[in-house]
Coordinates of C-alpha atoms in Angstrom, one line a residue:
Chain A
M1 CA -41.4 23.2 15.7
R2 CA -38.1 24.4 16.5
A3 CA -35.1 23.7 14.6
L4 CA -31.5 24.1 14.9
I5 CA -28.8 24.3 12.1
V6 CA -25.7 22.7 12.4
D7 CA -23.0 23.2 9.6
D8 CA -19.3 24.2 9.1
E9 CA -20.2 26.3 6.0
R10 CA -22.0 29.3 6.3
L11 CA -23.5 29.3 2.8
A12 CA -24.7 25.7 3.7
R13 CA -26.6 27.0 6.6
L14 CA -27.9 30.1 4.6
E15 CA -28.9 28.1 1.7
L16 CA -31.2 25.3 4.3
R17 CA -32.5 28.3 5.8
R18 CA -33.7 29.9 2.5
L19 CA -35.1 26.2 1.9
L20 CA -36.7 26.0 5.2
A21 CA -38.6 29.8 4.5
D22 CA -41.1 27.5 2.6
H23 CA -41.8 25.7 5.9
P24 CA -43.5 27.9 8.1
E25 CA -44.2 25.4 11.0
V26 CA -40.3 25.2 11.4
E27 CA -38.7 27.8 13.4
I28 CA -35.2 28.2 13.5
A29 CA -34.2 28.6 16.6
G30 CA -30.4 28.8 16.0
E31 CA -27.1 27.8 14.0
A32 CA -23.8 26.1 14.8
R33 CA -20.8 26.5 13.0
H34 CA -19.6 23.0 14.7
A35 CA -20.1 20.2 16.7
E36 CA -18.6 22.0 20.0
E37 CA -21.1 24.7 19.6
A38 CA -24.0 22.4 19.1
L39 CA -23.0 20.5 21.9
A40 CA -23.4 23.6 24.0
L41 CA -26.6 25.1 21.8
I42 CA -28.9 21.8 22.2
P43 CA -29.2 21.8 26.1
K44 CA -29.8 25.6 26.1
L45 CA -32.0 25.5 22.8
A46 CA -33.6 22.3 23.6
P47 CA -34.7 22.1 19.6
D48 CA -37.0 19.3 18.7
L49 CA -35.1 18.8 15.2
V50 CA -31.8 19.2 14.6
F51 CA -30.3 19.4 11.0
L52 CA -27.2 17.9 11.5
D53 CA -24.0 17.9 9.3
I54 CA -21.7 14.7 9.4
Q55 CA -18.2 15.8 8.4
M56 CA -17.0 18.9 10.2
P57 CA -13.9 20.1 11.8
G58 CA -13.0 18.5 15.1
M59 CA -16.2 16.4 16.2
T60 CA -18.0 14.9 13.4
G61 CA -22.1 14.7 13.7
F62 CA -22.0 11.1 15.1
E63 CA -19.8 11.9 17.8
L64 CA -21.7 15.0 18.8
L65 CA -24.9 12.6 19.1
E66 CA -22.9 10.4 21.0
R67 CA -22.4 13.0 23.4
L68 CA -25.9 14.1 24.1
D69 CA -28.2 13.2 27.1
D70 CA -31.5 14.2 25.8
L71 CA -31.7 13.1 21.8
P72 CA -33.5 15.6 19.9
Q73 CA -35.1 14.3 16.2
V74 CA -32.1 14.5 13.7
I75 CA -32.2 14.8 9.8
F76 CA -28.7 14.4 8.6
T77 CA -27.3 16.4 5.8
T78 CA -24.2 15.6 4.0
A79 CA -22.8 16.0 0.6
Y80 CA -21.5 12.6 0.3
D81 CA -20.8 10.2 2.6
Q82 CA -21.2 6.5 0.9
Y83 CA -21.2 4.6 4.1
A84 CA -23.3 6.9 6.7
I85 CA -25.6 6.7 3.7
Q86 CA -25.5 3.2 3.9
A87 CA -26.2 3.1 7.8
F88 CA -29.0 5.5 7.2
E89 CA -30.6 3.1 4.7
V90 CA -30.6 0.2 6.7
N91 CA -31.5 2.1 9.9
A92 CA -34.4 4.1 8.2
L93 CA -32.8 7.5 9.7
D94 CA -33.3 10.3 7.3
Y95 CA -30.5 12.4 5.5
L96 CA -30.7 14.8 2.6
L97 CA -28.1 15.1 0.1
K98 CA -26.6 18.8 -0.4
P99 CA -27.4 20.6 -2.9
V100 CA -30.8 19.7 -1.1
A101 CA -34.0 19.4 -3.6
P102 CA -36.8 21.2 -1.9
A103 CA -39.3 18.5 -2.7
R104 CA -36.9 16.1 -0.9
L105 CA -37.1 18.6 2.3
A106 CA -40.6 18.5 2.3
T107 CA -40.6 14.5 2.5
A108 CA -38.2 14.5 5.0
L109 CA -40.2 16.9 7.6
A110 CA -43.2 15.3 6.7
K111 CA -41.8 12.4 8.6
V112 CA -40.9 14.4 11.5
R113 CA -43.1 14.1 14.6
P114 CA -44.7 16.7 16.2
P115 CA -43.4 17.7 19.7
S116 CA -44.8 15.8 22.2
G117 CA -44.8 18.2 25.4
Q118 CA -43.3 15.9 27.7
P119 CA -39.4 16.0 28.7
R120 CA -39.1 12.3 28.6
L121 CA -36.1 10.7 26.6
E122 CA -37.7 9.7 23.5
Q123 CA -35.0 7.8 21.6
V124 CA -31.2 7.2 21.7
F125 CA -28.4 7.4 19.5
V126 CA -26.3 4.3 19.0
R127 CA -23.5 3.5 17.3
D128 CA -21.6 0.3 16.5
G129 CA -18.4 0.9 14.5
D130 CA -19.6 1.7 11.1
R131 CA -23.2 0.9 11.9
C132 CA -25.6 3.7 13.8
W133 CA -29.2 3.9 14.8
I134 CA -31.6 6.1 16.1
V135 CA -33.9 3.9 18.3
R136 CA -37.4 4.7 19.8
L137 CA -37.5 3.5 23.3
P138 CA -40.5 1.5 22.8
E139 CA -38.3 -0.8 20.4
I140 CA -35.7 -1.5 23.2
F141 CA -37.0 -4.5 25.5
L142 CA -33.7 -4.5 27.4
L143 CA -31.1 -2.3 28.8
E144 CA -28.1 -4.2 30.4
S145 CA -24.9 -2.6 32.5
E146 CA -21.4 -3.0 31.3
G147 CA -19.6 -0.9 33.7
N148 CA -19.8 2.6 32.5
Y149 CA -21.4 1.4 29.5
T150 CA -25.1 0.3 28.6
R151 CA -26.1 -2.5 26.1
V152 CA -29.3 -1.7 24.3
C153 CA -31.2 -4.7 23.1
F154 CA -33.7 -4.1 20.1
G155 CA -34.9 -6.2 17.4
T156 CA -31.1 -8.8 16.9
E157 CA -29.1 -5.5 17.6
R158 CA -26.9 -5.5 20.9
P159 CA -24.8 -2.1 20.7
L160 CA -23.4 -0.4 23.4
I161 CA -24.0 3.5 24.7
R162 CA -21.1 5.5 26.7
R163 CA -24.0 5.8 29.2
S164 CA -24.4 4.3 32.4
L165 CA -27.5 2.3 33.4
N166 CA -28.1 4.6 36.6
A167 CA -27.9 7.8 34.3
L168 CA -30.3 6.6 31.7
E169 CA -32.7 5.5 34.4
E170 CA -33.1 8.5 35.2
Q171 CA -34.7 10.0 32.0
L172 CA -36.8 6.7 31.5
D173 CA -40.5 6.4 31.6
P174 CA -40.9 4.4 35.0
A175 CA -44.6 3.3 33.7
M176 CA -42.3 1.6 30.5
F177 CA -39.2 0.6 31.8
F178 CA -38.8 -1.5 35.0
R179 CA -35.4 -1.8 37.0
A180 CA -35.1 -5.5 37.2
G181 CA -32.0 -5.6 39.7
R182 CA -28.4 -4.0 39.9
K183 CA -27.8 -4.8 36.2
Q184 CA -30.8 -4.6 34.2
I185 CA -33.7 -2.4 33.2
V186 CA -36.7 -4.2 31.4
N187 CA -39.6 -2.7 28.8
L188 CA -42.5 -3.8 30.6
K189 CA -44.6 -3.4 27.2
W190 CA -42.0 -6.5 26.3
V191 CA -43.0 -8.5 29.2
E192 CA -44.3 -12.3 28.0
K193 CA -44.5 -14.6 30.8
V194 CA -43.7 -14.1 34.7
D195 CA -42.5 -17.1 36.6
I196 CA -41.9 -17.7 40.3
A197 CA -38.7 -18.8 40.5
V198 CA -37.3 -21.6 43.1
S199 CA -35.8 -18.5 45.4
G200 CA -39.0 -16.8 45.7
G201 CA -38.0 -14.1 43.5
M202 CA -39.7 -13.8 39.8
V203 CA -38.2 -14.5 36.2
V204 CA -40.1 -12.6 33.5
T205 CA -39.3 -13.7 30.1
L206 CA -39.5 -11.4 27.3
R207 CA -41.1 -11.7 23.6
G208 CA -38.0 -13.0 21.7
G209 CA -37.4 -15.6 24.7
R210 CA -34.6 -13.5 26.8
S211 CA -35.5 -14.1 30.5
V212 CA -34.5 -12.2 33.4
E213 CA -34.6 -13.2 36.9
M214 CA -35.8 -10.6 39.9
S215 CA -34.8 -10.4 43.7
R216 CA -37.8 -11.0 46.2
R217 CA -38.0 -6.9 46.7
Q218 CA -37.8 -6.4 42.9
S219 CA -40.5 -8.4 42.3
A220 CA -42.5 -7.3 44.9
R221 CA -42.2 -4.0 43.4
L222 CA -43.0 -5.7 39.9
R223 CA -46.2 -7.3 41.0
E224 CA -47.3 -3.5 41.9
A225 CA -46.2 -2.3 38.5
L226 CA -47.9 -4.9 36.6
S227 CA -51.0 -4.8 39.2
L228 CA -50.9 -9.0 39.9
Chain B
M1 CA 10.1 -17.7 -22.5
T2 CA 11.9 -16.7 -19.3
T3 CA 14.7 -14.4 -19.1
R4 CA 16.6 -17.0 -17.2
R5 CA 16.1 -19.8 -20.0
A6 CA 16.6 -17.2 -22.7
Y7 CA 19.8 -16.5 -21.1
W8 CA 21.3 -19.9 -20.8
I9 CA 20.4 -20.5 -24.5
C10 CA 22.4 -17.3 -25.6
Q11 CA 25.4 -18.4 -23.0
V12 CA 25.4 -22.0 -24.8
L13 CA 24.9 -21.1 -28.3
G14 CA 26.9 -17.8 -28.1
W15 CA 30.1 -19.3 -26.4
G16 CA 29.3 -22.8 -28.5
A17 CA 29.2 -20.8 -31.9
Y18 CA 32.2 -19.0 -31.2
S19 CA 34.3 -22.1 -29.4
A20 CA 33.3 -24.1 -32.8
F21 CA 34.4 -21.2 -35.1
G22 CA 37.6 -20.8 -33.4
L23 CA 38.3 -24.6 -33.4
W24 CA 37.4 -24.8 -37.4
I25 CA 40.0 -21.7 -38.1
A26 CA 42.7 -23.5 -35.8
A27 CA 42.0 -26.6 -37.4
Q28 CA 42.5 -25.3 -40.7
S29 CA 46.5 -24.8 -39.9
A30 CA 47.1 -27.3 -37.3
G31 CA 44.7 -30.0 -38.4
W32 CA 42.2 -31.7 -36.6
R33 CA 43.7 -33.2 -33.2
P34 CA 42.1 -34.2 -29.8
S35 CA 44.1 -32.1 -27.6
L36 CA 43.0 -29.0 -30.0
E37 CA 39.2 -30.2 -29.7
A38 CA 39.5 -30.9 -26.0
G39 CA 41.2 -27.4 -25.5
Y40 CA 38.2 -25.7 -27.2
F41 CA 35.6 -27.7 -25.6
F42 CA 37.0 -26.6 -21.9
Y43 CA 37.6 -23.0 -23.4
F44 CA 33.6 -23.3 -24.2
L45 CA 32.9 -24.7 -20.8
Y46 CA 34.7 -22.1 -18.7
S47 CA 33.9 -19.3 -20.4
I48 CA 30.4 -19.9 -19.7
G49 CA 31.5 -20.1 -16.1
L50 CA 33.4 -17.2 -15.9
T51 CA 31.0 -15.0 -17.6
D52 CA 28.2 -16.2 -15.6
L53 CA 30.1 -15.5 -12.5
L54 CA 30.9 -12.0 -13.7
R55 CA 27.0 -11.6 -14.4
S56 CA 26.1 -12.4 -10.7
E57 CA 28.6 -10.1 -9.9
I58 CA 27.3 -7.4 -12.0
R59 CA 23.9 -7.8 -10.5
R60 CA 24.8 -7.9 -7.0
R61 CA 27.1 -4.8 -7.2
D62 CA 24.7 -2.8 -9.5
W63 CA 27.9 -2.3 -11.9
L64 CA 25.5 -1.1 -14.6
C65 CA 24.2 1.9 -12.3
G66 CA 26.0 4.9 -12.1
P67 CA 28.0 7.3 -14.4
P68 CA 28.4 6.1 -17.7
R69 CA 32.6 6.5 -17.4
R70 CA 32.2 4.5 -14.4
I71 CA 30.4 1.7 -15.8
F72 CA 32.6 1.6 -18.8
L73 CA 35.9 1.3 -16.3
R74 CA 34.5 -1.4 -14.7
L75 CA 33.5 -3.3 -17.5
S76 CA 36.4 -2.9 -19.4
L77 CA 38.6 -3.9 -16.3
A78 CA 36.4 -7.0 -16.3
A79 CA 37.0 -7.9 -19.7
V80 CA 40.9 -7.7 -19.4
A81 CA 40.9 -9.7 -16.0
I82 CA 38.5 -12.4 -17.3
G83 CA 40.6 -12.3 -20.7
V84 CA 43.6 -13.1 -18.5
V85 CA 41.9 -15.8 -16.7
Q86 CA 41.0 -17.5 -20.2
A87 CA 44.5 -16.7 -21.7
V88 CA 46.1 -18.8 -18.9
L89 CA 43.7 -21.5 -18.9
I90 CA 44.3 -22.2 -22.4
S91 CA 48.2 -22.0 -21.9
S92 CA 47.7 -24.6 -19.2
G93 CA 45.8 -26.9 -21.4
V94 CA 48.6 -26.5 -24.2
L95 CA 51.3 -27.0 -21.6
V96 CA 49.6 -30.1 -20.7
S97 CA 49.1 -31.5 -24.1
E98 CA 52.2 -30.1 -26.1
G99 CA 55.2 -29.5 -23.4
R100 CA 56.7 -25.9 -22.8
H101 CA 58.5 -26.0 -25.6
S102 CA 55.4 -25.4 -28.2
S103 CA 55.5 -22.9 -30.4
F104 CA 52.5 -21.5 -28.6
F105 CA 54.5 -20.0 -26.3
E106 CA 56.2 -17.3 -28.3
A107 CA 55.2 -13.5 -26.9
A108 CA 53.2 -12.7 -30.3
T109 CA 51.0 -16.2 -30.2
L110 CA 50.4 -15.4 -26.6
M111 CA 49.5 -11.9 -26.7
G112 CA 47.0 -12.8 -29.9
V113 CA 45.5 -15.4 -27.3
W114 CA 45.1 -12.8 -24.7
L115 CA 43.9 -10.1 -27.3
G116 CA 41.4 -13.1 -29.1
T117 CA 40.0 -13.9 -25.4
T118 CA 39.7 -10.2 -24.0
Y119 CA 37.8 -9.4 -27.2
A120 CA 35.4 -12.1 -26.9
T121 CA 34.5 -11.5 -23.4
G122 CA 34.3 -7.7 -24.0
A123 CA 31.7 -8.4 -26.7
W124 CA 29.8 -10.6 -24.0
I125 CA 30.1 -7.8 -22.0
G126 CA 28.7 -5.4 -24.4
V127 CA 25.7 -7.5 -25.5
Y128 CA 24.8 -8.3 -21.9
A129 CA 24.9 -4.6 -20.7
A130 CA 23.1 -3.5 -23.7
I131 CA 20.2 -5.9 -23.6
T132 CA 20.1 -5.5 -19.6
T133 CA 20.1 -1.8 -19.8
K134 CA 17.5 -1.9 -22.8
R135 CA 15.2 -3.9 -20.6
R136 CA 15.7 -1.7 -17.3
R137 CA 14.7 1.1 -19.2
Q138 CA 11.6 -0.7 -20.4
E139 CA 10.6 -1.6 -16.6
N140 CA 11.3 2.0 -15.6
E141 CA 9.1 3.2 -18.4
T142 CA 6.2 0.9 -17.1
R143 CA 6.7 1.8 -13.6
L144 CA 6.6 5.6 -14.6
Q145 CA 3.5 4.7 -16.5
L146 CA 2.0 3.1 -13.9
A147 CA 2.6 5.8 -11.4
L148 CA 1.4 8.5 -13.6
R149 CA -2.0 6.5 -14.2
E150 CA -2.3 6.0 -10.4
A151 CA -1.6 9.9 -10.2
E152 CA -4.1 10.6 -12.9
L153 CA -6.8 8.3 -11.1
R154 CA -6.2 10.1 -7.8
A155 CA -6.1 13.5 -9.2
L156 CA -9.2 12.6 -10.9
E157 CA -10.7 11.3 -7.5
A158 CA -9.6 14.3 -5.8
Q159 CA -10.7 17.0 -8.1
V160 CA -14.0 15.3 -9.0
N161 CA -13.6 14.2 -5.5
P162 CA -17.8 13.7 -4.8
H163 CA -17.5 15.5 -1.7
F164 CA -15.9 18.5 -2.7
L165 CA -18.1 18.6 -6.0
F166 CA -21.1 18.5 -4.1
N167 CA -20.3 21.1 -1.3
C168 CA -19.1 23.0 -4.1
L169 CA -22.4 23.1 -5.8
N170 CA -24.4 23.4 -2.6
S171 CA -22.1 27.0 -2.0
I172 CA -22.8 27.8 -5.6
R173 CA -26.7 27.5 -5.2
A174 CA -26.8 29.6 -2.3
L175 CA -24.4 32.2 -3.9
V176 CA -26.7 32.5 -6.4
V177 CA -28.9 34.7 -4.4
E178 CA -26.6 36.2 -2.2
N179 CA -24.1 37.3 -4.6
P180 CA -24.7 36.4 -8.1
A181 CA -21.3 37.7 -9.5
L182 CA -19.7 35.5 -7.3
A183 CA -21.8 32.4 -8.1
Q184 CA -21.0 33.1 -11.8
D185 CA -17.4 32.9 -11.1
M186 CA -17.3 30.1 -9.1
I187 CA -18.9 28.3 -11.7
T188 CA -16.1 29.1 -14.2
R189 CA -13.8 28.2 -12.0
L190 CA -15.5 24.9 -11.3
A191 CA -15.5 24.2 -15.1
N192 CA -12.0 25.1 -15.1
T193 CA -10.7 22.7 -12.8
L194 CA -13.3 20.0 -14.0
R195 CA -11.6 20.4 -17.4
H196 CA -8.2 20.5 -16.0
S197 CA -8.6 17.2 -14.7
L198 CA -10.2 15.6 -17.7
H199 CA -7.6 17.0 -20.1
R200 CA -4.5 16.4 -18.4
D201 CA -1.3 14.9 -19.6
L202 CA 0.7 13.4 -16.9
G203 CA 3.6 12.1 -19.0
H204 CA 5.3 15.3 -19.7
T205 CA 6.5 17.9 -17.0
V206 CA 4.2 21.5 -17.1
P207 CA 5.4 25.0 -16.4
L208 CA 4.9 26.2 -12.6
E209 CA 2.9 28.6 -13.9
S210 CA 0.1 26.5 -15.2
E211 CA 0.2 24.4 -12.4
L212 CA -0.4 27.8 -10.1
E213 CA -3.6 28.5 -12.5
A214 CA -5.3 25.2 -11.7
V215 CA -4.1 25.3 -8.4
S216 CA -5.6 29.0 -7.6
D217 CA -8.8 27.9 -9.1
Y218 CA -9.5 25.1 -6.7
L219 CA -8.2 27.3 -4.1
A220 CA -10.7 30.0 -4.8
L221 CA -13.6 27.2 -4.8
E222 CA -12.2 26.0 -1.2
S223 CA -12.0 29.5 -0.2
V224 CA -15.8 29.8 -0.7
R225 CA -16.4 26.9 1.7
F226 CA -13.9 27.5 4.1
E227 CA -14.5 31.5 4.0
D228 CA -12.4 32.9 6.8
R229 CA -11.0 29.8 8.1
L230 CA -8.8 29.5 5.1
R231 CA -6.2 32.1 4.3
V232 CA -3.9 31.6 1.5
R233 CA -0.5 33.5 0.8
L234 CA 1.5 33.1 -2.3
S235 CA 5.0 33.7 -2.6
I236 CA 6.8 32.8 -6.3
D237 CA 10.0 33.8 -7.5
T238 CA 9.4 35.4 -11.0
E239 CA 12.5 32.8 -12.3
A240 CA 10.4 30.0 -10.9
R241 CA 7.4 30.6 -12.9
A242 CA 8.8 28.8 -16.1
L243 CA 10.5 26.4 -14.4
A244 CA 9.4 22.8 -15.3
I245 CA 7.7 20.5 -12.6
P246 CA 5.6 17.3 -12.3
P247 CA 2.0 18.1 -13.3
M248 CA -0.3 17.5 -10.2
L249 CA 2.5 17.8 -7.9
L250 CA 1.6 21.2 -6.3
Q251 CA -2.1 20.4 -6.5
T252 CA -1.6 17.1 -4.2
L253 CA 0.4 19.1 -1.9
V254 CA -2.4 21.7 -1.5
E255 CA -5.1 19.3 -1.0
N256 CA -3.2 17.3 1.4
A257 CA -2.5 20.8 3.3
L258 CA -6.2 21.5 2.9
K259 CA -7.3 18.0 4.3
H260 CA -5.0 17.3 7.0
G261 CA -4.2 21.1 8.1
I262 CA -7.0 23.3 7.6
A263 CA -10.4 21.2 7.6
P264 CA -9.8 19.6 10.8
S265 CA -9.4 22.8 12.8
P266 CA -12.5 24.5 13.7
S267 CA -10.9 28.1 13.4
G268 CA -9.2 27.1 10.3
G269 CA -5.6 28.0 9.4
E270 CA -3.0 29.5 6.8
L271 CA -1.7 28.0 3.8
L272 CA 1.6 29.2 2.2
I273 CA 2.9 28.3 -1.2
R274 CA 6.4 29.1 -2.0
A275 CA 8.3 28.9 -4.9
A276 CA 12.2 29.9 -5.7
A277 CA 14.9 29.1 -7.8
E278 CA 18.5 28.4 -6.3
R279 CA 21.2 27.7 -8.3
G280 CA 20.5 24.6 -9.7
T281 CA 17.4 23.6 -8.0
L282 CA 13.9 24.5 -8.2
M283 CA 12.1 24.4 -4.5
V284 CA 8.4 24.4 -3.9
E285 CA 7.0 24.3 -0.7
V286 CA 3.5 24.1 0.7
E287 CA 3.3 25.0 4.6
N288 CA -0.1 25.2 6.6
T289 CA -1.0 25.6 9.9
G290 CA -1.2 22.4 12.2
R291 CA 1.0 19.8 13.4
L292 CA 2.0 16.2 11.9
G293 CA 0.2 13.7 13.7
Q294 CA 1.0 10.3 14.7
P295 CA 0.3 8.0 11.7
Q296 CA -3.2 7.3 12.1
P297 CA -5.0 4.0 11.4
G298 CA -6.8 4.2 7.7
V299 CA -4.1 7.0 6.8
T300 CA -2.2 5.7 4.1
Q301 CA -0.5 9.0 2.8
L302 CA -1.3 7.4 -0.3
G303 CA -0.9 11.0 -2.3
L304 CA 2.5 11.7 -0.8
S305 CA 3.9 8.4 -1.7
N306 CA 2.6 8.5 -5.0
V307 CA 4.5 12.2 -5.7
R308 CA 7.8 10.5 -4.0
E309 CA 7.4 7.4 -6.8
R310 CA 6.9 10.1 -9.5
L311 CA 9.7 12.1 -8.3
R312 CA 12.0 9.4 -8.1
L313 CA 11.2 7.9 -11.5
L314 CA 11.3 11.5 -13.1
Y315 CA 14.5 12.5 -11.6
G316 CA 16.4 9.2 -9.9
D317 CA 17.9 10.3 -6.6
R318 CA 18.3 14.3 -7.6
A319 CA 14.7 15.3 -6.5
T320 CA 13.4 15.0 -2.8
L321 CA 10.0 15.6 -0.9
Q322 CA 10.2 16.2 2.8
L323 CA 7.2 16.5 5.2
K324 CA 8.0 18.0 8.4
D325 CA 6.7 20.0 11.3
R326 CA 8.0 23.7 11.4
G327 CA 8.1 25.5 14.6
S328 CA 5.3 24.6 16.9
D329 CA 2.2 24.8 15.0
R330 CA 3.2 24.6 11.2
V331 CA 3.9 21.5 9.0
A332 CA 5.8 21.8 5.7
A333 CA 5.9 19.9 2.5
T334 CA 8.9 20.7 0.7
V335 CA 10.2 19.3 -2.6
L336 CA 13.5 20.0 -4.4
I337 CA 13.7 19.1 -8.1
P338 CA 16.5 19.9 -10.6
K339 CA 16.1 23.2 -12.5
L340 CA 14.7 22.3 -15.6
T341 CA 12.7 24.7 -18.5

């Protein structure tokens, strides 16, 4: 597993490097001194895992994640950041408090999934004000276009991310996500019921009650996808 | 009891007692007469009215502020003027009741009446000024205490700032292997910094020298974290070292410079601490790389406003703090305080 360390303090990077020496399965692919550098390195190194400091000069760790198209797995490292930690605890994102206890690092690493081997997008980072989530794609039942933004629907949350629906679609697995129309992409795993509308198109109802109407053309494609 | 109520009770009792006493003395020689009683009763009423008018003037024009000589002059003139008005009113009363041939209108008697009214009003002013000044001083002291508490709390927060503390410990953990000697040094400095923040008496001024020591421990710790991103230069006049400054003043300015000037910049910046004694003034300045931004929401400048408040309470308008852009890429916080040891 290849990891990138992002921290503005050399000693903090050094310390983490030393702690990671006990975990031979983690190979350190590189280090970044600030978010700007990480933004350039992540696409190039394509790490499986990023250790990310939150407070950094220029751009915070959160801002960095918002700008990434393809999100690696992330473990936050922070000295003290009450609000961020609250956000993590709500969303079960993993974080390490500096100075890092070796046992705590081992626990965090145990939760990291091994690299899947396929380059598909697996999760997205979403921030809405003070709250943030790393959402696994299967949890998302609906993506709705709002101009250059996309509304991500999962659980009871509906935050916006700064990516267009079209840009997102290119990275999604077509076996899971289906373009229902100009403005919506539905997760086929969440489809509960399909009805024929008066217009001849289809109306899919998702688990949770949300329904989306499709054009005739899309309906034909959906029939194929669901092999009705 | 409210101040207002206490004031009116004092007014009525004070002037009432004084008028009654005057009436009793006058009655001993002239006998009890309705005109005399009425005269003293009116004196009682308009004395309250006149002094109340004076009180609102004193408050409106802030007559109790400024150099003591000027205060004394103003108040003396006020006493003389009100004394004249009272004497004129008394004379008018006598004129109505006894006619213009009364023995009252002899120069010596008139003089005596005027002196009497002036003394009485003067005494009123003296008591009023004494009470008001004392109360003001107490209020000022309370506010100073409050500002100090706040500074103390903020200092404690800043120095035992969890973000600072835990990052510091993390750096030390790394140094234990990389550079054990530096790790030891850092532990000592961290201990100093914590001790400094726990044993602090903000009620008195301290020599610049001792404040500099504390600041240099703090900066040494931050330098380990920031490494080459933080470059510190000191330029301190020998004479300035022994001069008195409010505790935590320099510390607050330095923290501010680090937080807003150095930390946000990926390439870091330079921090310059200057102190110089110039004629009657001590100049302390912290300059850093950066620009004064637009005030951002959430940035309250709490540290600086607290410094301003403490300077005002300690030195009145004789001390200033200015935060300004200097050149195109620097910000300077300059404090001027009266030179005291």
